PDB file of C-alpha atoms in Angstrom:
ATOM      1  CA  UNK A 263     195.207 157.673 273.720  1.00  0.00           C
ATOM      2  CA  UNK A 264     198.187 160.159 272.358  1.00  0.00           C
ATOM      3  CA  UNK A 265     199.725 158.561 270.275  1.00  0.00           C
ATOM      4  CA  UNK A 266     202.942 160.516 271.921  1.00  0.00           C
ATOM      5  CA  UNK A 267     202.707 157.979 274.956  1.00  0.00           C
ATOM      6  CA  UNK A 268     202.605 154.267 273.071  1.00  0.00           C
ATOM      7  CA  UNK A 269     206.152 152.730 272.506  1.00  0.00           C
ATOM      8  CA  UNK A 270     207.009 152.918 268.898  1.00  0.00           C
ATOM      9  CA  UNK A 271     208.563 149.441 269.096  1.00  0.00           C
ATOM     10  CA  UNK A 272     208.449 146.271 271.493  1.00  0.00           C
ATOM     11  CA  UNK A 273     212.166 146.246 271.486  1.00  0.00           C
ATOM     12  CA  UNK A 274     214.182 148.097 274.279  1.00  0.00           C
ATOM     13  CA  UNK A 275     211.145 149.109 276.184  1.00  0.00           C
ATOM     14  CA  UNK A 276     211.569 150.873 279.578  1.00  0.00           C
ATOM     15  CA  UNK A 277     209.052 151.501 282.376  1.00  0.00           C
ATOM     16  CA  UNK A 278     209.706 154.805 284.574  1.00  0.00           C
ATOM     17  CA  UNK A 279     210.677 153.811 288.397  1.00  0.00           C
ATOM     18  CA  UNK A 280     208.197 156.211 289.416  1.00  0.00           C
ATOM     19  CA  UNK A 281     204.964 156.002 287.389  1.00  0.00           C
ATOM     20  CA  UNK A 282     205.465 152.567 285.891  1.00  0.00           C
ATOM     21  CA  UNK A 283     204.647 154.470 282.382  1.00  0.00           C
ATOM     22  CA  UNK A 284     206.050 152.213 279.396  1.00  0.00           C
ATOM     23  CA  UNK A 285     207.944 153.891 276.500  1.00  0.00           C
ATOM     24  CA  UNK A 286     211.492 153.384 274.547  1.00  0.00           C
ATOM     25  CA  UNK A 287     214.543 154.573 275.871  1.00  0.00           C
ATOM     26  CA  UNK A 288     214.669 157.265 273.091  1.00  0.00           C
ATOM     27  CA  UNK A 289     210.989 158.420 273.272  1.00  0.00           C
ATOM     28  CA  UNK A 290     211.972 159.344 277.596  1.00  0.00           C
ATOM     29  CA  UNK A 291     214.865 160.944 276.016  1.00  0.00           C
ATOM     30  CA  UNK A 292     213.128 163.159 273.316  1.00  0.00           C
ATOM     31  CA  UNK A 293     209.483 163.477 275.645  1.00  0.00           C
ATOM     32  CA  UNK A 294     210.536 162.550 279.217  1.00  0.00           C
ATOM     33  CA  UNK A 295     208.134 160.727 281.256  1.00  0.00           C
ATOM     34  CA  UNK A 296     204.767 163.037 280.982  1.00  0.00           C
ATOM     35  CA  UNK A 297     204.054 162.095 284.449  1.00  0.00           C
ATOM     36  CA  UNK A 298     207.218 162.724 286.607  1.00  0.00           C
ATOM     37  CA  UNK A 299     208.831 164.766 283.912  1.00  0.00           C
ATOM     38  CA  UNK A 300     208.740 167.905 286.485  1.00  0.00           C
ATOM     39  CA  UNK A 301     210.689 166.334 289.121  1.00  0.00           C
ATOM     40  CA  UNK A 302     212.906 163.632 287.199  1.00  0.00           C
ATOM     41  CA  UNK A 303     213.666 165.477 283.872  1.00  0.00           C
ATOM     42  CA  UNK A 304     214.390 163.037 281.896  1.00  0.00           C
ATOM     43  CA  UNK A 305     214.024 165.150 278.657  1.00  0.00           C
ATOM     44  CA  UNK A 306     217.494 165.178 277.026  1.00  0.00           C
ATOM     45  CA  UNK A 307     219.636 163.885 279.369  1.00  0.00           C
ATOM     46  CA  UNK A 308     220.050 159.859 278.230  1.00  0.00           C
ATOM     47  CA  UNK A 309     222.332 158.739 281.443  1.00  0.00           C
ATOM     48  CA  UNK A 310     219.013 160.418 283.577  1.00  0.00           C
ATOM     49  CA  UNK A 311     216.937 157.993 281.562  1.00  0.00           C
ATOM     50  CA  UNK A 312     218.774 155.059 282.095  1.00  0.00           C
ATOM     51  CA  UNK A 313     219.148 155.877 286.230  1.00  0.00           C
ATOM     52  CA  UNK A 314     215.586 156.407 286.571  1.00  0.00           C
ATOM     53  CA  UNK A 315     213.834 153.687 284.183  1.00  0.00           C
ATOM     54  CA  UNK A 316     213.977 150.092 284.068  1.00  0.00           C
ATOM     55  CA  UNK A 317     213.758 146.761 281.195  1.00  0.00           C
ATOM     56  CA  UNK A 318     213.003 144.796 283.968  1.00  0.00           C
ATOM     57  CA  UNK A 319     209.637 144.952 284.049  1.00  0.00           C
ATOM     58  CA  UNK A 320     206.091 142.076 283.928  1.00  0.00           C
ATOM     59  CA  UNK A 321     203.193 142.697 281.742  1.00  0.00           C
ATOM     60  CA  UNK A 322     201.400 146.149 280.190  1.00  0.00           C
ATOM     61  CA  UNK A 323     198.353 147.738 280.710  1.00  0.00           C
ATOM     62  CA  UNK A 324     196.943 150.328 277.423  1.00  0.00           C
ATOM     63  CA  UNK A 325     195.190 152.781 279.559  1.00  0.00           C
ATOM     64  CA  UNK A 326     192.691 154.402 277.715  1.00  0.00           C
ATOM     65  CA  UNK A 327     190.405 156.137 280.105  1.00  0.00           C
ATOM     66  CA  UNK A 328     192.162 156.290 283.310  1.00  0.00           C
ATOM     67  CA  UNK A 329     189.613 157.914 285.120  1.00  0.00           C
ATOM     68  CA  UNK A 330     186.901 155.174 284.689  1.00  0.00           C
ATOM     69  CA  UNK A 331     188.968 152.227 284.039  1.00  0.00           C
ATOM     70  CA  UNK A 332     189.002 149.967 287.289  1.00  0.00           C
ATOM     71  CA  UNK A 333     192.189 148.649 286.105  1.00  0.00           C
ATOM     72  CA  UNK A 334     193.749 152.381 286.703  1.00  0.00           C
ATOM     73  CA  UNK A 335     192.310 152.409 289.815  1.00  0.00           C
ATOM     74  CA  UNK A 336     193.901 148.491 291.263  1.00  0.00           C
ATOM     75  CA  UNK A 337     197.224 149.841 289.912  1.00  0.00           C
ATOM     76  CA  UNK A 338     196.622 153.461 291.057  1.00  0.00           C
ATOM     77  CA  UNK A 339     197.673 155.423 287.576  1.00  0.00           C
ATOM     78  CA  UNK A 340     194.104 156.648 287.479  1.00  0.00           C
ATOM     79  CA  UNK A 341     195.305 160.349 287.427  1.00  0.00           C
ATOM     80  CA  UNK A 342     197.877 159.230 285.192  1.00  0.00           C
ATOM     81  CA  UNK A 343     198.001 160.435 281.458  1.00  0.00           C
ATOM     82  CA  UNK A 344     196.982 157.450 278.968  1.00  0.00           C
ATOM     83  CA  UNK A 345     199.577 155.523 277.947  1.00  0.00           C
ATOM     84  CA  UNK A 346     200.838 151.983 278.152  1.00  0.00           C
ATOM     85  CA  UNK A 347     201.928 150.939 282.032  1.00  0.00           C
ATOM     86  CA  UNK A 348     204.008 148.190 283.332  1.00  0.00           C
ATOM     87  CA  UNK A 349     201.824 145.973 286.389  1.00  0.00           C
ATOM     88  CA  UNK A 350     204.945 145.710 288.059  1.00  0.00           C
ATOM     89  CA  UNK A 351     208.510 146.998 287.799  1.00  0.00           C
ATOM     90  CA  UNK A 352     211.935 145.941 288.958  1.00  0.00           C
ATOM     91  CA  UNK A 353     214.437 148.386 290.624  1.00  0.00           C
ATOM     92  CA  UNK A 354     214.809 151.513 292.349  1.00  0.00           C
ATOM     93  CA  UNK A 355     216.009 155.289 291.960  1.00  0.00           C
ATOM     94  CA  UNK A 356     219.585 156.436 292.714  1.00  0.00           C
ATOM     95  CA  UNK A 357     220.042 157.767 296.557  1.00  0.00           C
ATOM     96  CA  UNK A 358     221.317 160.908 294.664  1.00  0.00           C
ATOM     97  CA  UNK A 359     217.852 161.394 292.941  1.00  0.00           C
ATOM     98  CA  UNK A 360     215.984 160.438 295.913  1.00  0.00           C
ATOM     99  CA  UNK A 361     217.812 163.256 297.589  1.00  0.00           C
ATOM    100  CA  UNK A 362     216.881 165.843 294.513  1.00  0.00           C
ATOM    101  CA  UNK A 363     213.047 164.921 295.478  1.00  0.00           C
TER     102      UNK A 363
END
């Protein structure tokens, strides 16, 4: 697993709306989300990060192998990069980044 993708803390952890990948607010501000990062670009922009991410999220998955974990495949992240992943998350994008997709 990179080491790139696993939260650095357990405090103010943040799941993307998208991918359900699980990461501190300031690691999706200095990285993005490596998943959705082409379409959301999170990189750098903080008030991006907080519109498309939420704290409101129940339990993680570590993802080692997502290509033969069954785990990846019940919560579909199987062509996801490894990482840590939320089994569910709570919210929903902004209309006006629905409408950038």
């Amino acid at each position: 697993m990179s080491i790139e993708n696993v939260p650095r803390d357990l405090r103010g952890l943040r799941a993307c709306l998208v991918c359900s990948l699980v990461k501190s607010a300031d690691q999706f501000d200095e990285d993005g989300c490596e998943n959705c990062e082409k379409f959301l670009n999170l990189k750098g922009d903080p008030d991006k990060v907080y519109e498309c991410t939420s704290a409101n999220f129940d339990g993680m998955i570590a993802v080692c192998e997502p290509q033969d974990s069954w785990v990846s495949r019940w919560q579909n992240i199987n062509n996801k990069v490894r990482g840590i992943y939320a089994v569910s998350v709570s919210g929903s994008l902004p209309r006006h980044v629905i409408s950038e997709l």
